[in-house]
Structure formats: C-alpha cells, structure tokens
C-alpha cells in the first residue's frame, strides 16, 4: 500500500523559512515523478513543483520560483520542499503526490505575524 | 500557462440522477506520443484529493464504474451515471502535459 506522510508544517512569520518532508513507502520511490500541490484554506488546488525520478529535473509554478526548492533522497525514500521568503499567501495545506495518483494527508503551513 | 476552465462551478443533483462536469483547456493536451494528459480528482469534505480518472478516460482502481471520463484535444467531460450520497465533494480536472501543471477551479457537487 502506498503511503505518503508529510511533516514539517507549522506557523512561520512572513519572510521566514520552513522545510517540508514527505516519507514515502509501499512503492519503488526512485522510479516515480513526485509533486508538491497546495490548497489555501477554502480554495482550490494549486500545483507547486515537481521533480523527476533521479532528481535532475525540477519545475516550479512562477509564484514560488527562487523561493522554494524541491529535492529528493532516493536512498531514504524522501521528498522535500525547502521554502524561504514565505508570504501570507503561501498559507496552505501542502500535499505530497506520487505521479498524479497518490496523495498524502497534507502538512499545514501558516504564514502569519 | 494552460488555463483550465470547469463548468458548472456548482452542481446540485438529485440522488440517482446523472451529473456531468465540463473541463476545457486553453491548449491541446495531446502529447506527441499520442497520450492526452488530463486527470480528474474528487475531494470529499475534509479529505485529501483522490484521483478518479487518468489520461482522459481510464478509471483508477477502486473507482466505481458510474464514473466515466471522455473527451479529446482540449474538451473533456466527467460523468456520473447515478449520483450517490458519497459523491458529494469538489471535482477538479488537471492538465500535466505542460509546466506549470494547472487545475480547473473545481466543481462543487451537492445533493438537492
């Protein structure tokens, strides 16, 4: 059974940084594209970033370019999202997603002073 | 960016009746390999999204056969043949042929 467990969410002040992690199990992690997708409170879904299986290809939505970095450790079956220069509008539930198919339960990031 | 436009945004349906959601993209979603990269998700209240359909018309494992996807190019439809109470939630289409991947606004299905 595929399991994706996000961690690292929390309350951070504007301009601050946070690192999300996603622990993956139940599948051969190194074979799959992985995504971060977010959802602001009461709003729709927004794709944030993805990374190819070996980590050499990374893509971002314009609003996070230069501020967020997606990475993975295939030896640890882990996906990461390093977020810096956080803004109020980054407040959202962040989901780790395997290959558009399987979703984690999400990690809540709240940016507020 | 590819703009995904869903309609309607609100969909009240009587139990047992059919429902249909449209999703249109601002560009063709057909890849040079012949595949069309359009998926449909269901998000029940308080839950993470769940993929229902991939590549336009392929149902995911465990998805009831009352759900079906169709369409081509830039015009797609999700149909529910007979709505059940457990179908309440928000439905999203997403294209993943071009970066950034983009979602429709979501269609909220409720029971009349």
CSV table of N, CA and C in Angstrom, one decimal, chain A residues 33 35 37 39 43-47 50 59-62 95 97-106, chain B residues 1 39 41 43 46-51 54 60-61 92 94 96 98-106:
chain,number,residue,atom,x,y,z
A,33,UNK,N,8.0,10.3,-10.7
A,33,UNK,CA,7.9,11.7,-10.5
A,33,UNK,C,7.2,11.9,-9.2
A,35,UNK,N,5.4,15.2,-6.7
A,35,UNK,CA,4.9,16.6,-6.8
A,35,UNK,C,4.6,17.1,-5.4
A,37,UNK,N,1.7,19.8,-4.2
A,37,UNK,CA,0.5,20.6,-4.6
A,37,UNK,C,-0.1,21.2,-3.3
A,39,UNK,N,-3.1,23.8,-1.2
A,39,UNK,CA,-4.5,24.3,-1.2
A,39,UNK,C,-4.7,25.3,-0.1
A,43,UNK,N,-10.0,27.2,-0.6
A,43,UNK,CA,-9.7,27.5,-2.0
A,43,UNK,C,-9.4,26.2,-2.8
A,44,UNK,N,-9.1,26.3,-4.1
A,44,UNK,CA,-8.9,25.2,-5.0
A,44,UNK,C,-7.4,24.7,-4.9
A,45,UNK,N,-7.1,23.8,-5.7
A,45,UNK,CA,-5.8,23.2,-5.7
A,45,UNK,C,-4.8,23.9,-6.6
A,46,UNK,N,-3.6,24.0,-6.2
A,46,UNK,CA,-2.6,24.7,-7.0
A,46,UNK,C,-1.3,23.8,-7.0
A,47,UNK,N,-0.9,23.4,-8.2
A,47,UNK,CA,0.3,22.7,-8.4
A,47,UNK,C,1.5,23.6,-8.0
A,50,UNK,N,7.4,19.9,-9.2
A,50,UNK,CA,7.6,18.5,-9.3
A,50,UNK,C,9.1,18.2,-9.6
A,59,UNK,N,10.7,21.5,-11.6
A,59,UNK,CA,9.8,22.5,-12.2
A,59,UNK,C,9.0,23.2,-11.2
A,60,UNK,N,8.7,24.5,-11.4
A,60,UNK,CA,8.0,25.2,-10.4
A,60,UNK,C,6.9,26.1,-11.0
A,61,UNK,N,5.9,26.4,-10.2
A,61,UNK,CA,5.0,27.5,-10.6
A,61,UNK,C,5.7,28.8,-10.4
A,62,UNK,N,5.4,29.8,-11.2
A,62,UNK,CA,6.1,31.0,-11.2
A,62,UNK,C,6.1,31.7,-9.8
A,95,UNK,N,0.4,19.2,0.0
A,95,UNK,CA,0.3,17.7,-0.3
A,95,UNK,C,1.5,17.2,-1.1
A,97,UNK,N,2.6,14.3,-3.6
A,97,UNK,CA,1.8,13.5,-4.5
A,97,UNK,C,2.7,12.6,-5.4
A,98,UNK,N,2.4,11.4,-5.5
A,98,UNK,CA,3.2,10.4,-6.3
A,98,UNK,C,2.5,10.4,-7.7
A,99,UNK,N,3.2,10.9,-8.7
A,99,UNK,CA,2.9,10.7,-10.1
A,99,UNK,C,1.4,11.0,-10.5
A,100,UNK,N,0.9,12.0,-9.9
A,100,UNK,CA,-0.5,12.5,-10.0
A,100,UNK,C,-1.5,11.5,-9.4
A,101,UNK,N,-1.1,10.4,-8.9
A,101,UNK,CA,-2.1,9.4,-8.4
A,101,UNK,C,-2.3,9.4,-7.0
A,102,UNK,N,-1.3,9.2,-6.1
A,102,UNK,CA,-1.5,9.0,-4.7
A,102,UNK,C,-1.1,10.3,-3.9
A,103,UNK,N,-1.9,10.7,-2.9
A,103,UNK,CA,-1.7,11.9,-2.2
A,103,UNK,C,-1.5,11.5,-0.7
A,104,UNK,N,-0.7,12.4,0.0
A,104,UNK,CA,-0.6,12.3,1.4
A,104,UNK,C,-1.7,13.0,2.1
A,105,UNK,N,-1.7,13.0,3.4
A,105,UNK,CA,-2.7,13.7,4.2
A,105,UNK,C,-2.5,15.2,4.3
A,106,UNK,N,-1.4,15.7,3.9
A,106,UNK,CA,-1.1,17.1,3.9
A,106,UNK,C,-0.4,17.6,5.1
B,1,UNK,N,0.7,30.0,-19.5
B,1,UNK,CA,0.2,28.8,-18.7
B,1,UNK,C,-1.1,28.3,-19.4
B,39,UNK,N,-6.3,14.6,-16.0
B,39,UNK,CA,-6.8,13.7,-14.9
B,39,UNK,C,-8.0,14.4,-14.2
B,41,UNK,N,-9.9,14.6,-10.4
B,41,UNK,CA,-9.9,14.3,-8.9
B,41,UNK,C,-11.2,14.5,-8.2
B,43,UNK,N,-12.5,15.5,-4.3
B,43,UNK,CA,-12.1,15.8,-3.0
B,43,UNK,C,-13.3,15.9,-2.1
B,46,UNK,N,-13.1,17.5,3.9
B,46,UNK,CA,-12.1,17.1,5.0
B,46,UNK,C,-11.1,16.1,4.6
B,47,UNK,N,-11.1,15.7,3.3
B,47,UNK,CA,-10.2,14.7,2.8
B,47,UNK,C,-9.2,15.2,1.8
B,48,UNK,N,-8.1,14.4,1.6
B,48,UNK,CA,-7.2,14.7,0.5
B,48,UNK,C,-7.9,14.3,-0.8
B,49,UNK,N,-7.4,15.0,-1.9
B,49,UNK,CA,-8.0,14.6,-3.2
B,49,UNK,C,-7.7,13.1,-3.5
B,50,UNK,N,-8.5,12.6,-4.4
B,50,UNK,CA,-8.4,11.2,-4.8
B,50,UNK,C,-8.5,11.2,-6.3
B,51,UNK,N,-7.6,10.6,-7.0
B,51,UNK,CA,-7.7,10.5,-8.5
B,51,UNK,C,-8.7,9.5,-8.9
B,54,UNK,N,-7.5,9.0,-15.2
B,54,UNK,CA,-6.2,9.4,-15.8
B,54,UNK,C,-6.2,9.3,-17.3
B,60,UNK,N,-9.3,4.8,-12.3
B,60,UNK,CA,-8.4,4.3,-11.3
B,60,UNK,C,-9.0,3.1,-10.6
B,61,UNK,N,-8.1,2.2,-10.1
B,61,UNK,CA,-8.5,1.1,-9.3
B,61,UNK,C,-9.4,1.5,-8.1
B,92,UNK,N,-12.1,18.2,-9.6
B,92,UNK,CA,-11.1,19.1,-10.3
B,92,UNK,C,-10.5,18.3,-11.5
B,94,UNK,N,-7.1,18.4,-14.1
B,94,UNK,CA,-5.8,18.9,-14.1
B,94,UNK,C,-5.1,18.5,-15.3
B,96,UNK,N,-1.4,17.8,-17.1
B,96,UNK,CA,0.0,17.6,-16.7
B,96,UNK,C,0.9,17.3,-17.9
B,98,UNK,N,2.1,20.2,-19.7
B,98,UNK,CA,2.9,21.3,-19.8
B,98,UNK,C,3.2,21.9,-18.3
B,99,UNK,N,4.3,22.5,-18.1
B,99,UNK,CA,4.6,23.1,-16.9
B,99,UNK,C,4.3,24.6,-17.0
B,100,UNK,N,3.7,25.2,-15.9
B,100,UNK,CA,3.2,24.6,-14.7
B,100,UNK,C,2.0,23.7,-15.0
B,101,UNK,N,1.9,22.6,-14.3
B,101,UNK,CA,0.6,21.9,-14.4
B,101,UNK,C,-0.5,22.8,-13.8
B,102,UNK,N,-1.7,22.7,-14.3
B,102,UNK,CA,-2.7,23.6,-13.8
B,102,UNK,C,-4.0,22.8,-13.6
B,103,UNK,N,-4.8,23.4,-12.7
B,103,UNK,CA,-6.1,22.8,-12.3
B,103,UNK,C,-7.2,23.7,-12.8
B,104,UNK,N,-8.4,23.0,-12.9
B,104,UNK,CA,-9.6,23.8,-13.1
B,104,UNK,C,-10.0,24.4,-11.7
B,105,UNK,N,-11.0,25.2,-11.7
B,105,UNK,CA,-11.4,26.0,-10.5
B,105,UNK,C,-12.1,25.1,-9.5
B,106,UNK,N,-12.5,23.9,-9.9
B,106,UNK,CA,-13.3,23.0,-9.1
B,106,UNK,C,-14.8,23.1,-9.3
